[in-house]
Amino acid sequence: MADDVMEKIVSLAKRRGFIYPGSEIYGGLAGTWDYGPLGVELKNNIKALWWRMFVQNRDDMYGMDAAIIMNPKAWEASGHVSGFSDPLSECKICKHRFRTDQIADPKVCPDCGGKLSSPRQFNMMFKTSVGAAEDESSVVYLRPETAGGMFVNFKNVLDSLHPSLPFGLGQIGKAFRNEIAPRDFIFRSREFEQMEVEYFVRPDTWAEHFEAWRKAMWDFIVAIGITKEKVSELEVEDGDRAHYSKRTIDFEFEYPFGKKELYGLAYRTDFDLKAHSDTSTKPLTYAEESEEPFHPHVIEPSFGVDRTVLAVLTSAYAEEGEGDEKRVYLKLAPMVAPIKAAVSPLLKNKPELVTKAREVYLALKKEVPQIMWDDNGNIGKRYRRQDEIGTPFCIVIDFDTLGEKPELTDTVTLRHRDTGEQERLSISDAIARVKDATVLR
Ligand code: ATP
């Protein structure tokens, strides 16, 4: 059943233009995915809501967009060059490679039963080189997380905006990891996006800020339309945490292929600012008036964009009825739905209906840009098509709109995706309704 749901989501995502396999016409490239016309809208809406909630709506947060390629010393300081690795085992028979900690028996190949090599540490950072020379001095990495770009700009932001503690930096952007075994659709890929916060606090206040961010993460989970009951917290045990972290909570989601990490929340102590201060020899410290300068401590809420997209799609996927009556719909939160409303003339071969519908379409599009014109097939088919991509509203222009029943002149039918209910509203009320339900807050 679970595989079945996953198959349905992957197939719908491809068929309707949400997500395609990367470089598909060349046979694909493992661990890469391309977002299509609807997928990019969904993803942009998710990122916009995150930015609104965690950067724009708060006085203590500042946005950033740092370079993906950084001076490699930054990754030496953070410990990624020496330690950002997973254990890798290779089958001596079929040569398939596995992440040793993800297979049942570390000695036996899950594919052919052959003997596995003993594990070796495999660094997951993608290496490339800058400039014309390709030698050791030109080696750089594609960032494996967005965090580094924020730590190295701590002092810049302090100098330009003079925030007082506590304050944080937020960033959304691509990250790259040469995963040994990319799998489960967009859950584990080699190129993905993160939305991260580095929140700087006084050392003795870390616990209260950790709690506040924990709550803020739940608020986001609910706002974005992820089924709350499918999310649970996992307190990461001492031995399993990164050495610098004093507390980590993983937020896990019940994906169709199992309960897996959706987000992470970590208390990173003063590890990062200290390490970058030491390596760069620039003091990344903070002090107020007569205070001794110190390295602020860090709370890091980390969100994967693609894992959010998959959790949102899984939460939204719904089926109703049987056979010809079967209806598939995505009950996406209107704020994240890729298309907010579809506008249709009841019949496409009646020019007077088409002209009026076009007028309504343009008036609505001025207020809410993510609107679709849909005049293909009959109304029932149009509703089904819009349901399948999660469009919360359909607006239909008919002869009553044109004044066939004078009291209904300039009114339209507004149909709701989840219930199938229809209302008769004035054009301006229908536009206001769509705008109100879909605007970011
Ligand atoms: P995992 O244990 O699943 O490999 P992680 O603990 O290494 O994940 P973090 O380093 O905490 O992940 O990264 C922060 C967030 O980035 C994760 O919570 C997840 O949402 C996202 N993320 C990490 N790796 C990937 C990936 N390969 N593909 C998609 N998203 C990812």
Short mmCIF file of N, CA, C and O and ligand atoms in Angstrom, two decimals, residues 31 80 84 86 99 101-102 124 144-145 175-179 181-183 185-196 217 244 248 250-251 255 260-266 268 300-308, ligand 1:
data_model
loop_
_atom_site.label_atom_id
_atom_site.label_comp_id
_atom_site.label_asym_id
_atom_site.label_seq_id
_atom_site.Cartn_x
_atom_site.Cartn_y
_atom_site.Cartn_z
N GLY A 31 20.12 10.81 -8.54
CA GLY A 31 20.16 11.82 -7.47
C GLY A 31 19.87 13.23 -7.92
O GLY A 31 20.13 14.18 -7.19
N HIS A 80 34.18 19.89 7.73
CA HIS A 80 33.63 19.10 6.62
C HIS A 80 34.71 18.40 5.80
O HIS A 80 34.51 17.31 5.30
N PHE A 84 33.14 15.13 6.90
CA PHE A 84 31.78 15.04 6.36
C PHE A 84 31.66 13.80 5.48
O PHE A 84 31.63 13.85 4.26
N ASP A 86 30.32 9.49 5.04
CA ASP A 86 29.48 8.36 5.41
C ASP A 86 30.26 7.08 5.17
O ASP A 86 31.13 7.04 4.27
N ARG A 99 25.58 2.54 1.65
CA ARG A 99 25.95 3.22 2.89
C ARG A 99 25.84 2.17 3.98
O ARG A 99 24.76 1.67 4.26
N ASP A 101 25.72 2.07 7.08
CA ASP A 101 24.78 2.21 8.20
C ASP A 101 23.32 2.11 7.75
O ASP A 101 22.41 2.22 8.55
N GLN A 102 23.09 1.92 6.45
CA GLN A 102 21.70 1.84 5.98
C GLN A 102 21.30 0.45 5.51
O GLN A 102 20.24 0.26 4.94
N MET A 124 31.46 13.33 1.34
CA MET A 124 30.32 13.60 0.45
C MET A 124 30.37 14.95 -0.24
O MET A 124 29.44 15.29 -0.97
N PRO A 144 27.94 21.78 1.06
CA PRO A 144 27.07 20.67 1.44
C PRO A 144 25.93 21.11 2.33
O PRO A 144 25.05 20.32 2.66
N GLU A 145 25.96 22.38 2.78
CA GLU A 145 24.86 22.96 3.56
C GLU A 145 24.98 24.47 3.44
O GLU A 145 26.05 24.98 3.10
N ALA A 175 22.18 23.05 -1.94
CA ALA A 175 23.28 22.36 -1.27
C ALA A 175 23.54 21.08 -2.07
O ALA A 175 22.63 20.58 -2.76
N PHE A 176 24.74 20.59 -1.98
CA PHE A 176 25.15 19.43 -2.80
C PHE A 176 25.83 18.40 -1.93
O PHE A 176 26.72 18.73 -1.14
N ARG A 177 25.39 17.16 -2.05
CA ARG A 177 26.07 16.08 -1.32
C ARG A 177 26.19 14.88 -2.25
O ARG A 177 25.19 14.46 -2.84
N ASN A 178 27.39 14.35 -2.34
CA ASN A 178 27.59 13.20 -3.21
C ASN A 178 27.13 11.95 -2.47
O ASN A 178 27.94 11.12 -2.06
N GLU A 179 25.83 11.85 -2.28
CA GLU A 179 25.24 10.75 -1.50
C GLU A 179 25.62 9.41 -2.12
O GLU A 179 25.57 9.25 -3.34
N ALA A 181 24.00 6.59 -1.77
CA ALA A 181 22.80 5.92 -2.30
C ALA A 181 21.62 6.89 -2.34
O ALA A 181 20.78 6.86 -1.45
N PRO A 182 21.56 7.77 -3.39
CA PRO A 182 20.38 8.64 -3.48
C PRO A 182 19.15 7.76 -3.70
O PRO A 182 19.23 6.77 -4.43
N ARG A 183 18.03 8.10 -3.06
CA ARG A 183 16.87 7.21 -3.19
C ARG A 183 15.61 7.90 -2.69
O ARG A 183 15.66 9.02 -2.18
N PHE A 185 12.88 9.03 -4.38
CA PHE A 185 12.41 10.21 -5.12
C PHE A 185 13.22 11.42 -4.67
O PHE A 185 14.45 11.32 -4.56
N ILE A 186 12.58 12.53 -4.32
CA ILE A 186 13.34 13.73 -3.96
C ILE A 186 13.78 13.74 -2.50
O ILE A 186 14.33 14.72 -2.03
N PHE A 187 13.54 12.63 -1.77
CA PHE A 187 13.90 12.61 -0.35
C PHE A 187 15.43 12.70 -0.16
O PHE A 187 15.92 13.46 0.67
N ARG A 188 16.15 11.89 -0.91
CA ARG A 188 17.61 11.92 -0.79
C ARG A 188 18.21 12.09 -2.17
O ARG A 188 18.28 11.16 -2.95
N SER A 189 18.60 13.33 -2.48
CA SER A 189 19.20 13.57 -3.78
C SER A 189 20.59 14.16 -3.60
O SER A 189 21.03 14.40 -2.49
N ARG A 190 21.28 14.36 -4.72
CA ARG A 190 22.66 14.86 -4.62
C ARG A 190 22.69 16.38 -4.74
O ARG A 190 23.65 17.01 -4.33
N GLU A 191 21.64 16.94 -5.34
CA GLU A 191 21.51 18.39 -5.41
C GLU A 191 20.14 18.71 -4.83
O GLU A 191 19.14 18.17 -5.30
N PHE A 192 20.10 19.53 -3.80
CA PHE A 192 18.82 19.81 -3.16
C PHE A 192 18.86 21.22 -2.58
O PHE A 192 19.85 21.94 -2.74
N GLU A 193 17.76 21.63 -1.95
CA GLU A 193 17.73 22.97 -1.38
C GLU A 193 17.46 22.91 0.11
O GLU A 193 16.72 22.04 0.58
N GLN A 194 18.05 23.86 0.80
CA GLN A 194 17.82 23.96 2.24
C GLN A 194 17.30 25.35 2.61
O GLN A 194 17.55 26.32 1.89
N MET A 195 16.62 25.42 3.73
CA MET A 195 16.20 26.70 4.30
C MET A 195 16.74 26.63 5.73
O MET A 195 16.31 25.77 6.51
N GLU A 196 17.72 27.46 6.04
CA GLU A 196 18.37 27.32 7.35
C GLU A 196 18.40 28.64 8.11
O GLU A 196 18.48 29.72 7.52
N MET A 217 9.02 25.79 14.57
CA MET A 217 9.09 24.77 13.52
C MET A 217 7.75 24.05 13.38
O MET A 217 7.29 23.77 12.28
N TYR A 244 29.99 18.60 18.43
CA TYR A 244 29.85 19.95 19.00
C TYR A 244 28.43 20.23 19.47
O TYR A 244 28.17 21.24 20.10
N THR A 248 20.11 17.86 20.00
CA THR A 248 19.56 17.84 18.64
C THR A 248 18.22 17.12 18.66
O THR A 248 18.09 16.07 19.30
N ASP A 250 15.49 15.65 15.84
CA ASP A 250 15.09 15.44 14.45
C ASP A 250 13.57 15.46 14.40
O ASP A 250 12.92 14.84 15.25
N PHE A 251 13.01 16.17 13.45
CA PHE A 251 11.58 16.10 13.19
C PHE A 251 11.40 15.05 12.10
O PHE A 251 11.91 15.23 11.00
N TYR A 255 6.90 9.16 5.87
CA TYR A 255 6.83 9.08 4.40
C TYR A 255 6.28 7.70 4.04
O TYR A 255 6.33 6.76 4.86
N LYS A 260 11.18 9.07 8.45
CA LYS A 260 12.53 9.57 8.14
C LYS A 260 12.65 11.05 8.47
O LYS A 260 11.64 11.76 8.53
N GLU A 261 13.90 11.52 8.60
CA GLU A 261 14.14 12.92 8.98
C GLU A 261 13.60 13.91 7.95
O GLU A 261 13.91 13.83 6.77
N LEU A 262 12.78 14.82 8.47
CA LEU A 262 12.26 15.91 7.65
C LEU A 262 13.10 17.16 7.93
O LEU A 262 13.65 17.77 7.02
N TYR A 263 13.22 17.52 9.21
CA TYR A 263 13.99 18.70 9.62
C TYR A 263 14.87 18.35 10.82
O TYR A 263 14.63 17.36 11.51
N GLY A 264 15.83 19.25 11.08
CA GLY A 264 16.66 19.09 12.28
C GLY A 264 16.72 20.39 13.06
O GLY A 264 16.64 21.48 12.48
N LEU A 265 16.83 20.27 14.37
CA LEU A 265 17.01 21.45 15.24
C LEU A 265 18.18 21.14 16.15
O LEU A 265 18.14 20.15 16.90
N ALA A 266 19.23 21.97 16.08
CA ALA A 266 20.43 21.65 16.86
C ALA A 266 20.92 22.85 17.66
O ALA A 266 20.83 23.99 17.20
N ARG A 268 24.25 24.23 18.66
CA ARG A 268 25.63 23.97 18.19
C ARG A 268 26.69 24.62 19.06
O ARG A 268 27.84 24.72 18.64
N GLU A 300 20.32 26.11 15.59
CA GLU A 300 20.17 25.96 14.13
C GLU A 300 18.95 25.12 13.75
O GLU A 300 19.00 23.88 13.82
N PRO A 301 17.86 25.76 13.34
CA PRO A 301 16.75 25.02 12.72
C PRO A 301 17.07 24.83 11.24
O PRO A 301 17.37 25.80 10.55
N SER A 302 17.04 23.60 10.77
CA SER A 302 17.42 23.32 9.39
C SER A 302 16.29 22.58 8.67
O SER A 302 15.81 21.55 9.15
N PHE A 303 15.87 23.13 7.53
CA PHE A 303 14.73 22.58 6.80
C PHE A 303 15.17 22.19 5.39
O PHE A 303 15.82 22.98 4.70
N GLY A 304 14.82 21.00 4.93
CA GLY A 304 15.06 20.63 3.54
C GLY A 304 13.84 21.04 2.71
O GLY A 304 12.71 20.70 3.07
N VAL A 305 14.08 21.76 1.62
CA VAL A 305 12.96 22.21 0.77
C VAL A 305 12.30 20.99 0.10
O VAL A 305 11.08 20.84 0.11
N ASP A 306 13.14 20.11 -0.46
CA ASP A 306 12.60 18.99 -1.23
C ASP A 306 11.88 17.99 -0.34
O ASP A 306 10.85 17.42 -0.72
N ARG A 307 12.43 17.78 0.87
CA ARG A 307 11.72 16.88 1.81
C ARG A 307 10.40 17.52 2.24
O ARG A 307 9.43 16.81 2.54
N THR A 308 10.35 18.87 2.26
CA THR A 308 9.07 19.54 2.55
C THR A 308 8.10 19.30 1.40
O THR A 308 6.93 18.98 1.63
P1 ATP B 1 20.16 12.25 6.66
O1 ATP B 1 20.50 11.69 8.01
O2 ATP B 1 18.79 11.90 6.17
O3 ATP B 1 21.24 12.02 5.64
P2 ATP B 1 21.24 14.67 7.65
O4 ATP B 1 21.07 14.50 9.13
O5 ATP B 1 22.58 14.45 7.04
O6 ATP B 1 20.12 13.83 6.87
P3 ATP B 1 21.33 17.48 7.85
O7 ATP B 1 22.80 17.54 7.62
O8 ATP B 1 20.79 17.72 9.19
O9 ATP B 1 20.75 16.11 7.27
O10 ATP B 1 20.67 18.48 6.78
C1 ATP B 1 19.61 19.35 7.10
C2 ATP B 1 18.37 19.08 6.27
O11 ATP B 1 18.68 19.07 4.88
C3 ATP B 1 17.74 17.72 6.54
O12 ATP B 1 16.88 17.78 7.65
C4 ATP B 1 16.99 17.45 5.25
O13 ATP B 1 15.72 18.10 5.26
C5 ATP B 1 17.86 18.12 4.20
N1 ATP B 1 18.70 17.13 3.49
C6 ATP B 1 19.88 16.62 3.91
N2 ATP B 1 20.38 15.77 3.01
C7 ATP B 1 19.53 15.74 1.97
C8 ATP B 1 19.50 15.06 0.70
N3 ATP B 1 20.49 14.26 0.33
N4 ATP B 1 18.46 15.28 -0.13
C9 ATP B 1 17.44 16.11 0.23
N5 ATP B 1 17.42 16.78 1.40
C10 ATP B 1 18.44 16.61 2.27
#
